[in-house]
Coordinates of C-alpha atoms in Angstrom, one line a residue:
Chain E
X1 CA 182.4 36.1 128.9
X2 CA 182.5 36.2 125.2
X3 CA 180.3 34.9 122.5
X4 CA 182.0 33.2 119.6
X5 CA 181.0 34.6 116.3
X6 CA 179.9 31.9 113.7
X7 CA 181.8 32.1 110.4
X8 CA 180.3 33.8 107.5
X9 CA 178.7 31.5 104.9
X10 CA 178.6 33.9 101.9
X11 CA 174.9 33.4 101.2
X12 CA 173.5 35.9 103.7
X13 CA 174.3 39.5 104.1
X14 CA 177.5 40.0 106.0
X15 CA 176.1 42.8 108.2
X16 CA 172.4 43.5 108.9
X17 CA 171.7 46.8 110.5
X18 CA 168.4 46.9 112.3
X19 CA 166.8 50.1 113.7
X20 CA 170.2 51.7 114.6
X21 CA 169.9 55.0 116.4
X22 CA 172.8 57.1 117.7
X23 CA 172.7 60.2 119.9
X24 CA 175.5 62.7 120.5
X25 CA 174.3 64.0 123.8
X26 CA 170.8 65.1 122.7
X27 CA 171.5 65.3 119.0
X28 CA 169.8 62.4 117.2
X29 CA 172.6 61.7 114.7
X30 CA 171.4 58.4 113.2
X31 CA 167.7 57.8 112.9
X32 CA 166.4 54.2 112.6
X33 CA 168.8 52.9 110.1
X34 CA 167.9 49.6 108.4
X35 CA 170.5 48.3 105.9
X36 CA 172.2 45.1 104.7
X37 CA 175.8 45.0 103.7
X38 CA 176.4 42.2 101.3
X39 CA 179.2 39.6 101.8
X40 CA 182.4 40.6 99.9
X41 CA 182.6 43.4 97.4
X42 CA 182.8 47.1 98.3
X43 CA 179.9 48.9 100.0
X44 CA 180.2 52.7 99.8
X45 CA 178.4 54.9 102.3
X46 CA 177.9 58.3 100.6
X47 CA 176.2 61.5 101.5
X48 CA 177.0 65.1 102.4
X49 CA 179.2 66.2 105.3
X50 CA 177.5 65.7 108.7
X51 CA 175.0 63.2 107.4
X52 CA 176.3 60.4 109.7
X53 CA 178.5 58.4 107.3
X54 CA 181.3 58.1 109.7
X55 CA 179.0 57.6 112.7
X56 CA 177.4 54.6 110.9
X57 CA 180.8 53.2 109.9
X58 CA 182.2 53.4 113.3
X59 CA 179.1 51.8 114.9
X60 CA 179.9 48.7 113.0
X61 CA 183.0 47.8 115.1
X62 CA 181.6 49.7 118.1
X63 CA 184.5 52.2 118.1
X64 CA 181.8 54.9 118.1
X65 CA 180.9 54.4 121.8
X66 CA 184.5 55.1 122.9
X67 CA 183.6 58.8 122.5
X68 CA 182.1 60.9 125.2
X69 CA 178.3 61.4 125.5
X70 CA 177.4 58.9 122.7
X71 CA 174.5 56.6 123.0
X72 CA 173.7 53.8 120.6
X73 CA 170.4 51.8 120.3
X74 CA 169.6 49.1 117.9
X75 CA 171.1 45.9 116.5
X76 CA 173.8 45.1 114.1
X77 CA 173.9 41.5 113.1
X78 CA 177.2 40.1 112.1
X79 CA 176.7 36.5 110.8
X80 CA 173.5 36.3 112.8
X81 CA 175.0 37.5 116.1
X82 CA 174.1 40.9 117.4
X83 CA 177.3 42.9 118.0
X84 CA 175.4 45.1 120.5
X85 CA 174.6 42.1 122.6
X86 CA 175.8 42.6 126.2
X87 CA 178.1 39.5 126.1
X88 CA 179.9 40.6 122.9
X89 CA 183.6 40.6 123.2
X90 CA 184.7 43.9 121.8
X91 CA 188.3 42.7 121.2
X92 CA 187.1 39.8 119.2
X93 CA 184.6 42.0 117.3
X94 CA 187.3 44.5 116.4
X95 CA 189.7 41.8 115.3
X96 CA 187.1 40.6 112.9
X97 CA 185.9 44.0 111.8
X98 CA 189.0 46.1 111.1
X99 CA 189.3 49.8 110.5
X100 CA 191.4 52.0 108.2
X101 CA 191.2 55.6 109.5
X102 CA 191.2 58.8 107.4
X103 CA 194.6 59.8 108.7
X104 CA 197.4 57.2 109.1
X105 CA 198.3 56.6 112.7
X106 CA 201.4 54.5 112.6
X107 CA 202.1 52.9 116.0
X108 CA 205.3 54.1 117.7
X109 CA 207.0 51.0 116.6
X110 CA 209.1 49.8 113.7
X111 CA 207.6 49.1 110.3
X112 CA 207.8 45.3 110.9
X113 CA 206.3 45.6 114.4
X114 CA 203.4 47.7 113.2
X115 CA 202.3 44.9 110.9
X116 CA 203.2 42.2 113.5
X117 CA 201.4 44.1 116.3
X118 CA 197.9 42.6 116.0
X119 CA 199.3 39.1 115.4
X120 CA 201.4 39.3 118.5
X121 CA 198.5 40.6 120.6
X122 CA 196.4 37.6 119.6
X123 CA 199.3 35.1 119.7
X124 CA 198.5 34.1 116.1
X125 CA 202.1 32.8 115.5
X126 CA 202.6 31.2 118.9
X127 CA 203.9 28.0 117.3
X128 CA 207.0 29.6 115.8
X129 CA 208.1 31.4 118.8
X130 CA 211.5 29.7 118.3
X131 CA 212.5 31.4 115.1
X132 CA 209.8 33.9 114.2
X133 CA 210.0 32.8 110.5
X134 CA 206.3 32.3 110.2
X135 CA 205.6 35.8 111.5
X136 CA 208.3 37.1 109.1
X137 CA 206.4 35.5 106.2
X138 CA 203.2 36.9 107.3
X139 CA 204.5 40.4 107.7
X140 CA 206.0 40.2 104.2
X141 CA 202.7 38.8 102.8
X142 CA 200.6 41.7 104.3
X143 CA 203.1 44.3 103.3
X144 CA 202.9 42.9 99.7
X145 CA 199.1 42.9 99.9
X146 CA 199.2 46.6 100.8
X147 CA 201.7 47.2 98.0
X148 CA 204.4 48.5 100.4
X149 CA 206.9 45.6 100.5
X150 CA 209.2 46.7 97.7
X151 CA 209.6 50.1 99.3
X152 CA 210.3 49.0 102.8
X153 CA 211.9 45.5 102.6
X154 CA 215.4 46.8 103.3
X155 CA 214.4 48.9 106.3
X156 CA 211.8 46.8 108.2
X157 CA 213.5 47.8 111.5
X158 CA 213.1 51.6 110.8
X159 CA 210.5 53.5 112.8
X160 CA 207.2 53.7 111.0
X161 CA 207.1 57.4 111.5
X162 CA 209.9 57.8 109.0
X163 CA 207.6 56.8 106.1
X164 CA 205.7 59.3 103.9
X165 CA 202.0 59.8 104.6
X166 CA 201.0 57.6 101.6
X167 CA 203.4 54.9 102.7
X168 CA 202.0 55.2 106.3
X169 CA 198.5 54.7 105.1
X170 CA 199.5 51.5 103.2
X171 CA 201.3 50.4 106.4
X172 CA 198.0 50.9 108.3
X173 CA 196.2 48.9 105.7
X174 CA 198.8 46.0 106.1
X175 CA 198.4 46.3 109.9
X176 CA 194.6 46.1 109.7
X177 CA 194.8 43.1 107.3
X178 CA 197.4 41.2 109.4
X179 CA 194.8 40.0 111.9
X180 CA 192.8 38.6 109.0
X181 CA 189.6 40.6 109.5
X182 CA 186.5 39.4 107.5
X183 CA 185.2 43.0 107.2
X184 CA 187.4 46.1 106.7
X185 CA 185.9 49.5 107.5
X186 CA 187.5 52.3 105.6
X187 CA 186.8 55.9 106.7
X188 CA 187.7 58.2 103.8
X189 CA 190.9 56.3 103.5
X190 CA 192.4 58.4 100.8
X191 CA 191.4 61.9 102.1
X192 CA 194.9 62.7 103.5
X193 CA 196.7 61.3 100.5
X194 CA 198.1 62.6 97.2
X195 CA 196.3 61.3 94.0
X196 CA 199.0 58.7 93.3
X197 CA 198.9 57.2 96.8
X198 CA 195.1 57.4 96.8
X199 CA 195.0 55.4 93.6
X200 CA 197.3 52.9 95.2
X201 CA 195.0 52.4 98.1
X202 CA 192.0 52.1 95.8
X203 CA 193.6 49.4 93.8
X204 CA 194.6 47.4 96.9
X205 CA 191.0 47.7 98.2
X206 CA 189.6 46.5 94.8
X207 CA 191.9 43.5 94.9
X208 CA 191.0 42.8 98.5
X209 CA 187.2 42.8 97.9
X210 CA 187.5 39.3 96.4
X211 CA 187.6 37.7 99.9
X212 CA 186.9 40.5 102.3
X213 CA 183.8 42.6 102.9
X214 CA 184.8 46.2 102.5
X215 CA 182.7 49.2 103.7
X216 CA 184.0 52.5 102.7
X217 CA 182.9 56.0 103.6
X218 CA 183.6 58.6 101.0
X219 CA 182.5 62.0 100.2
X220 CA 183.9 61.7 96.6
X221 CA 181.1 60.6 94.3
X222 CA 183.7 59.6 91.6
X223 CA 185.5 57.4 94.1
X224 CA 182.3 55.7 95.0
X225 CA 181.3 55.1 91.4
X226 CA 184.8 53.8 90.6
X227 CA 184.9 51.3 93.5
X228 CA 181.5 50.5 94.9
X229 CA 179.4 47.4 94.2
X230 CA 176.7 48.5 96.6
X231 CA 175.8 51.9 97.8
X232 CA 174.1 53.4 100.9
X233 CA 173.0 57.0 100.7
X234 CA 172.5 58.9 103.9
X235 CA 170.9 62.3 104.3
X236 CA 170.7 64.1 107.6
X237 CA 171.1 61.0 109.7
X238 CA 168.5 59.0 107.7
X239 CA 169.1 56.3 105.2
X240 CA 167.4 57.5 102.0
X241 CA 168.3 54.8 99.6
X242 CA 170.5 51.8 99.2
X243 CA 171.1 49.3 96.5
X244 CA 173.6 47.9 93.9
X245 CA 175.9 50.7 92.8
X246 CA 175.0 50.5 89.1
X247 CA 171.3 50.7 89.7
X248 CA 171.5 53.4 92.3
X249 CA 173.8 55.6 90.2
X250 CA 171.8 55.1 87.0
X251 CA 168.2 55.2 88.4
X252 CA 168.1 56.8 91.8
X253 CA 164.5 56.5 93.1
X254 CA 164.5 59.2 95.8
X255 CA 164.5 62.8 94.7
X256 CA 167.2 63.6 97.3
X257 CA 169.5 60.9 95.9
X258 CA 168.9 62.3 92.4
X259 CA 169.6 65.8 93.5
X260 CA 172.8 64.7 95.4
X261 CA 174.1 62.7 92.5
X262 CA 173.5 65.6 90.1
X263 CA 175.4 67.9 92.4
X264 CA 172.4 70.1 93.2
X265 CA 172.5 69.5 97.0
X266 CA 175.2 68.5 99.6
Chain Q
X1 CA 172.6 131.2 141.5
X2 CA 170.4 130.1 138.7
X3 CA 170.5 126.7 137.1
X4 CA 172.4 127.7 134.1
X5 CA 175.3 129.3 135.8
X6 CA 175.5 126.4 138.2
X7 CA 175.8 124.1 135.2
X8 CA 178.4 126.2 133.5
X9 CA 180.5 126.4 136.6
X10 CA 180.3 122.7 137.0
X11 CA 181.4 122.1 133.5
X12 CA 184.3 124.4 133.9
X13 CA 185.4 122.6 136.9
X14 CA 185.1 119.3 135.2
X15 CA 187.1 120.4 132.2
X16 CA 189.9 121.8 134.4
X17 CA 190.0 118.5 136.1
X18 CA 190.4 116.7 132.8
X19 CA 193.2 118.9 131.6
X20 CA 195.0 118.4 134.8
X21 CA 195.2 114.7 135.1
X22 CA 194.0 113.2 131.9
X23 CA 196.0 115.3 129.4
X24 CA 197.5 113.2 126.7
X25 CA 201.0 114.1 127.8
X26 CA 200.5 113.1 131.4
X27 CA 198.7 109.9 130.5
X28 CA 201.5 108.8 128.2
X29 CA 204.1 109.6 130.8
X30 CA 202.2 107.4 133.4
X31 CA 201.8 104.6 130.9
X32 CA 205.5 104.7 130.1
X33 CA 206.5 104.8 133.8
X34 CA 204.3 101.8 134.6
X35 CA 205.6 100.0 131.5
X36 CA 209.2 100.6 132.7
X37 CA 208.6 99.7 136.3
X38 CA 206.9 96.4 135.3
X39 CA 209.7 95.6 132.8
X40 CA 212.3 96.2 135.5
X41 CA 210.4 94.0 137.9
X42 CA 210.2 91.2 135.3
X43 CA 213.9 91.4 134.6
X44 CA 214.8 91.3 138.3
X45 CA 212.7 88.2 138.9
X46 CA 214.0 86.4 135.9
X47 CA 217.7 86.9 136.8
X48 CA 217.1 85.8 140.4
X49 CA 218.3 82.2 139.7
X50 CA 221.6 83.2 138.1
X51 CA 222.2 85.7 140.9
X52 CA 221.5 82.9 143.5
X53 CA 224.0 80.6 141.8
X54 CA 226.6 83.4 141.6
X55 CA 226.2 84.5 145.2
X56 CA 226.3 80.9 146.5
X57 CA 229.4 80.3 144.4
X58 CA 231.2 83.4 145.7
X59 CA 230.3 82.6 149.3
X60 CA 231.4 78.9 148.9
X61 CA 234.6 79.9 147.2
X62 CA 236.8 79.9 150.4
X63 CA 236.0 76.2 150.9
X64 CA 236.4 75.4 147.2
X65 CA 239.8 77.1 147.2
X66 CA 241.1 75.2 150.2
X67 CA 239.5 71.8 149.7
X68 CA 239.6 69.4 146.7
X69 CA 236.2 69.1 145.2
X70 CA 236.3 65.3 145.1
X71 CA 237.3 65.4 148.8
X72 CA 234.3 67.5 149.6
X73 CA 232.0 65.3 147.7
X74 CA 233.3 61.9 148.6
X75 CA 234.9 62.2 152.0
X76 CA 232.9 60.7 154.8
X77 CA 234.5 62.7 157.6
X78 CA 232.4 65.7 158.8
X79 CA 234.3 67.4 161.6
X80 CA 234.0 71.1 161.1
X81 CA 236.1 71.8 164.2
X82 CA 239.1 70.0 162.6
X83 CA 238.4 71.5 159.2
X84 CA 237.1 68.3 157.6
X85 CA 234.0 68.9 155.5
X86 CA 233.0 65.6 153.8
X87 CA 229.6 66.0 152.3
X88 CA 229.3 62.3 151.4
X89 CA 227.1 61.2 154.4
X90 CA 224.7 64.0 153.5
X91 CA 224.7 63.3 149.8
X92 CA 224.0 59.7 150.6
X93 CA 221.3 60.7 153.1
X94 CA 219.6 62.8 150.4
X95 CA 219.9 60.0 147.8
X96 CA 218.5 57.3 150.1
X97 CA 215.5 59.3 151.2
X98 CA 214.8 60.5 147.6
X99 CA 215.2 57.0 146.2
X100 CA 212.9 55.5 148.7
X101 CA 210.3 58.2 148.0
X102 CA 210.6 57.6 144.2
X103 CA 210.3 53.8 144.6
X104 CA 207.1 54.3 146.6
X105 CA 205.6 57.2 144.6
X106 CA 206.5 56.4 140.9
X107 CA 204.4 53.2 140.5
X108 CA 201.5 54.5 142.5
X109 CA 201.4 57.9 140.8
X110 CA 201.7 56.4 137.3
X111 CA 198.9 54.0 137.9
X112 CA 196.8 56.8 139.2
X113 CA 197.7 58.9 136.2
X114 CA 196.9 56.1 133.8
X115 CA 193.6 55.6 135.5
X116 CA 192.7 59.3 135.3
X117 CA 193.8 59.7 131.8
X118 CA 192.5 56.5 130.3
X119 CA 189.7 55.0 132.3
X120 CA 187.7 58.0 133.8
X121 CA 185.1 60.1 132.2
X122 CA 186.0 63.8 132.0
X123 CA 183.5 64.7 134.7
X124 CA 185.0 62.3 137.2
X125 CA 188.5 63.5 136.3
X126 CA 187.4 67.1 136.8
X127 CA 186.3 66.1 140.3
X128 CA 189.4 64.0 141.3
X129 CA 192.2 66.1 139.8
X130 CA 191.6 69.2 142.1
X131 CA 191.6 66.9 145.1
X132 CA 195.0 65.6 144.1
X133 CA 196.3 69.0 143.3
X134 CA 195.3 70.1 146.8
X135 CA 198.1 67.8 148.1
X136 CA 200.6 70.1 146.4
X137 CA 199.3 73.1 148.4
X138 CA 199.8 71.7 151.9
X139 CA 202.6 73.5 153.8
X140 CA 205.5 71.1 154.1
X141 CA 205.7 71.6 157.9
X142 CA 202.2 70.0 158.0
X143 CA 203.6 67.0 156.2
X144 CA 206.3 66.9 158.7
X145 CA 203.9 66.9 161.6
X146 CA 201.9 64.1 159.9
X147 CA 205.2 62.2 159.6
X148 CA 206.0 62.6 163.3
X149 CA 202.6 61.8 164.5
X150 CA 201.6 59.0 162.2
X151 CA 204.3 57.7 159.9
X152 CA 207.1 57.4 162.5
X153 CA 205.0 55.5 165.0
X154 CA 203.6 53.3 162.2
X155 CA 207.1 52.4 161.1
X156 CA 208.2 51.7 164.7
X157 CA 205.2 49.7 165.8
X158 CA 204.1 47.9 162.6
X159 CA 206.7 48.0 159.8
X160 CA 209.7 47.3 161.8
X161 CA 208.4 44.2 163.7
X162 CA 207.2 42.7 160.4
X163 CA 210.5 43.5 158.7
X164 CA 212.3 41.8 161.6
X165 CA 210.3 38.7 161.2
X166 CA 210.3 38.3 157.4
X167 CA 213.0 40.5 155.9
X168 CA 215.7 40.3 158.6
X169 CA 218.0 38.3 156.3
X170 CA 218.6 41.4 154.1
X171 CA 220.9 44.2 155.3
X172 CA 218.5 46.6 153.6
X173 CA 215.9 46.0 156.3
X174 CA 218.1 45.8 159.4
X175 CA 216.3 47.4 162.3
X176 CA 219.3 48.6 164.4
X177 CA 217.8 52.0 164.8
X178 CA 214.6 51.4 166.9
X179 CA 213.2 54.9 166.9
X180 CA 211.3 54.8 163.6
X181 CA 212.9 58.1 162.6
X182 CA 214.9 57.4 159.4
X183 CA 215.1 57.0 155.7
X184 CA 211.8 55.1 155.4
X185 CA 209.8 57.8 157.3
X186 CA 211.4 60.5 155.2
X187 CA 210.7 58.5 152.0
X188 CA 207.1 58.0 152.8
X189 CA 206.4 61.6 153.6
X190 CA 208.2 62.7 150.5
X191 CA 206.4 60.2 148.4
X192 CA 203.1 61.7 149.3
X193 CA 204.5 65.2 148.7
X194 CA 205.5 64.3 145.1
X195 CA 202.3 62.4 144.2
X196 CA 200.6 65.5 142.8
X197 CA 203.5 66.5 140.7
X198 CA 204.1 63.2 139.0
X199 CA 200.3 62.5 138.7
X200 CA 199.4 65.9 137.2
X201 CA 202.3 66.0 134.7
X202 CA 202.1 62.4 133.6
X203 CA 198.4 62.4 133.3
X204 CA 198.7 65.4 131.0
X205 CA 201.4 63.8 129.0
X206 CA 199.4 60.6 128.6
X207 CA 196.4 62.6 127.4
X208 CA 198.4 64.2 124.6
X209 CA 198.8 60.8 123.0
X210 CA 196.4 61.1 120.0
X211 CA 193.1 59.2 120.2
X212 CA 193.7 57.9 116.7
X213 CA 196.6 55.9 118.0
X214 CA 194.5 54.2 120.5
X215 CA 191.8 53.6 118.0
X216 CA 194.4 52.0 115.6
X217 CA 195.4 49.6 118.4
X218 CA 191.8 48.8 119.4
X219 CA 190.9 48.2 115.8
X220 CA 193.2 45.2 115.5
X221 CA 191.5 43.8 118.7
X222 CA 194.0 45.0 121.3
X223 CA 192.4 45.4 124.7
X224 CA 192.5 48.7 126.6
X225 CA 195.3 47.6 128.9
X226 CA 197.3 46.1 126.0
X227 CA 196.9 49.4 124.1
X228 CA 198.0 51.4 127.2
X229 CA 201.0 49.3 127.9
X230 CA 202.3 48.7 124.3
X231 CA 201.3 51.9 122.6
X232 CA 200.2 54.8 124.9
X233 CA 203.0 54.5 127.5
X234 CA 205.6 53.9 124.8
X235 CA 204.5 57.1 123.1
X236 CA 204.2 59.0 126.4
X237 CA 207.5 57.6 127.8
X238 CA 209.7 60.7 127.4
X239 CA 207.1 62.8 129.1
X240 CA 206.5 60.3 131.9
X241 CA 210.3 60.3 132.6
X242 CA 210.2 64.1 132.7
X243 CA 207.3 63.9 135.2
X244 CA 209.4 61.6 137.3
X245 CA 212.4 63.9 137.1
X246 CA 210.2 66.8 138.2
X247 CA 209.1 64.7 141.2
X248 CA 212.7 63.8 141.9
X249 CA 213.9 67.3 142.0
X250 CA 211.0 68.3 144.3
X251 CA 211.9 65.4 146.7
X252 CA 215.6 66.1 146.4
X253 CA 215.2 69.7 147.5
X254 CA 212.4 69.3 150.1
X255 CA 213.7 70.3 153.6
X256 CA 211.2 70.9 156.4
X257 CA 209.1 67.7 156.2
X258 CA 212.2 65.6 155.8
X259 CA 214.3 67.0 158.6
X260 CA 211.4 66.4 161.0
X261 CA 211.3 62.7 160.5
X262 CA 214.6 61.6 159.1
X263 CA 216.6 61.3 162.4
X264 CA 219.4 63.7 161.5
X265 CA 222.4 61.5 162.4
X266 CA 225.6 62.1 160.4
X267 CA 226.2 58.6 158.9
X268 CA 225.8 56.8 155.7
X269 CA 222.5 54.8 155.9
X270 CA 222.7 51.1 155.2
X271 CA 219.1 50.1 155.9
X272 CA 215.9 51.9 155.2
X273 CA 215.3 52.1 158.9
X274 CA 218.6 53.9 159.6
X275 CA 218.6 57.5 160.4
X276 CA 220.0 59.8 157.7
X277 CA 221.0 63.4 157.4
X278 CA 220.1 64.9 154.0
X279 CA 221.8 68.0 152.6
X280 CA 218.8 70.1 153.0
X281 CA 218.5 69.2 156.7
X282 CA 222.3 70.0 157.2
X283 CA 221.8 73.5 155.8
X284 CA 218.6 74.2 157.6
X285 CA 219.7 72.9 161.0
X286 CA 223.1 74.5 161.1
X287 CA 223.1 77.7 159.1
X288 CA 223.4 80.6 161.5
X289 CA 224.9 78.5 164.4
X290 CA 228.5 77.8 165.1
X291 CA 229.5 80.3 162.6
X292 CA 232.7 81.0 164.5
X293 CA 234.2 77.9 163.0
X294 CA 236.3 78.8 160.1
X295 CA 234.9 77.8 156.7
X296 CA 231.7 76.4 158.2
X297 CA 229.7 79.1 156.5
X298 CA 231.3 78.4 153.2
X299 CA 230.8 74.7 153.5
X300 CA 227.1 75.1 154.1
X301 CA 226.8 77.4 151.2
X302 CA 228.7 74.9 149.1
X303 CA 226.2 72.3 150.1
X304 CA 223.4 74.7 149.0
X305 CA 225.1 75.2 145.7
X306 CA 225.3 71.4 145.0
X307 CA 221.6 71.1 145.9
X308 CA 220.6 74.0 143.7
X309 CA 222.6 72.8 140.7
X310 CA 221.2 69.2 141.0
X311 CA 217.6 70.4 141.4
X312 CA 218.0 72.9 138.5
X313 CA 219.5 70.3 136.2
X314 CA 216.6 68.0 136.7
X315 CA 214.1 70.8 136.5
X316 CA 215.4 72.2 133.3
X317 CA 215.9 68.7 131.8
X318 CA 212.3 67.7 132.4
X319 CA 211.0 71.1 131.2
X320 CA 212.8 70.8 128.0
X321 CA 211.4 67.3 127.4
X322 CA 207.9 68.6 128.2
X323 CA 208.1 71.6 126.0
X324 CA 209.1 69.5 123.1
X325 CA 206.1 67.3 123.7
X326 CA 203.6 70.1 123.8
X327 CA 204.9 71.7 120.6
X328 CA 205.0 68.4 118.6

């Protein structure tokens, strides 16, 4: 049985994290996190390695618990529905909260089918089964959104594995966007890329933030300051400080945030 | 004798002992000898297969020289007394039994492998896998006895009456051989024997599919099963085929268990209940008997050569595929 998620109304925070705790076996990796992620815009989760950034991100579409020996306790409210509720339909949740992984994993399909994959799974283009033109248009649209269309329009049937790493990551972005998620989680999305490809991805995300809530994990402070509208700073599994990016970067309140921003720790 | 002289004497003895057997020279010589012996052993073992092929070929040459190879393979007449050596009934016997075994075991093994690789926790898997591997260690004569005591009566008393009632229209299920000994019995016994091979290899292959690929699929809202069917199995396909080929070559070459339940009648089977006479059974039942008949010995060794070449081809083919997977 699944619980339908109400649509976002823009006024309230998109995600409300309430007393979220995560254990890896006995290691208490996230400790009582309370945070709100505003609707639209880019929220950056920053902090040193091993502070729980990725753990927090992956708990937001419940991909985290697919790992071994992981226990999650707490609530994450998505449009006033707790995604950790027992009746939550994980497939629907993950459709609405997409993920862009640090390393591109193109599916073992053609370029076209990679983008069409999610739409086919959900039968989003059932009506045009006859000619597939609607799906063609959608695939083109999302490849354009990801800034990949011009490079691949003549070889849509080629295997996705033939693309360069930078192209593959943009393909993964197109694939994630094709199921029209309202939130896109990005886990160090440029860490495997060369600077030019990385810049491309950053630009696409900045365009997307107009109508999608983007949560990005990054260990690059400069990337966070370039992109983020809102920042969450984690330290050793605890949320130290969060707030609008300008304010937090200019006047960090906590001494640990100050030290981290100045490059003294982490 | 005082303590000191005792001590000195002892030390002298010890040092003599050392110079005798632990001198550098003698140690090096021993090391070298062991090294050479082990290398010779390793070389001997590794050239066994080519030697087997060569010897089988040389011994089968009389029949290859006097009989056309296509006659040998496709003639249905097996009358050694009159010099007709048609392997076709035996080849068909082997193919029928192997095919039935694969039809039964491939779907069941693959579902088991998918379950173990995708749905169980490592602890459960660590418990179940050894139990499945145990199947591979059971002597094949034990499988044969199980076949005779359980499978054959089950086919005769349960499967055949039901087949008569519901499947009688199809020639595949004609029950003209009432004994229960036949292709289906051989197929069932073989199916159980190849379970552990197909399960172990394909489970390992499925687990080499990177987690990131599954996560990518889950992240667009695909269910576990959709992810397995559309992504994981597609990626694992070459390896799964290799696993099936390994199982096939095991079934193809299995002898003891099959010949105990398959009926051993020289004919081309037409129904899964018909008796068959696989190549392996032909060799095992007849080698060493009736050797006075000219060319009989060469014919049996020719059959062994065919068997060996087919099994080797499948084995090497699947190993090449699997090696490519584990290096990629």
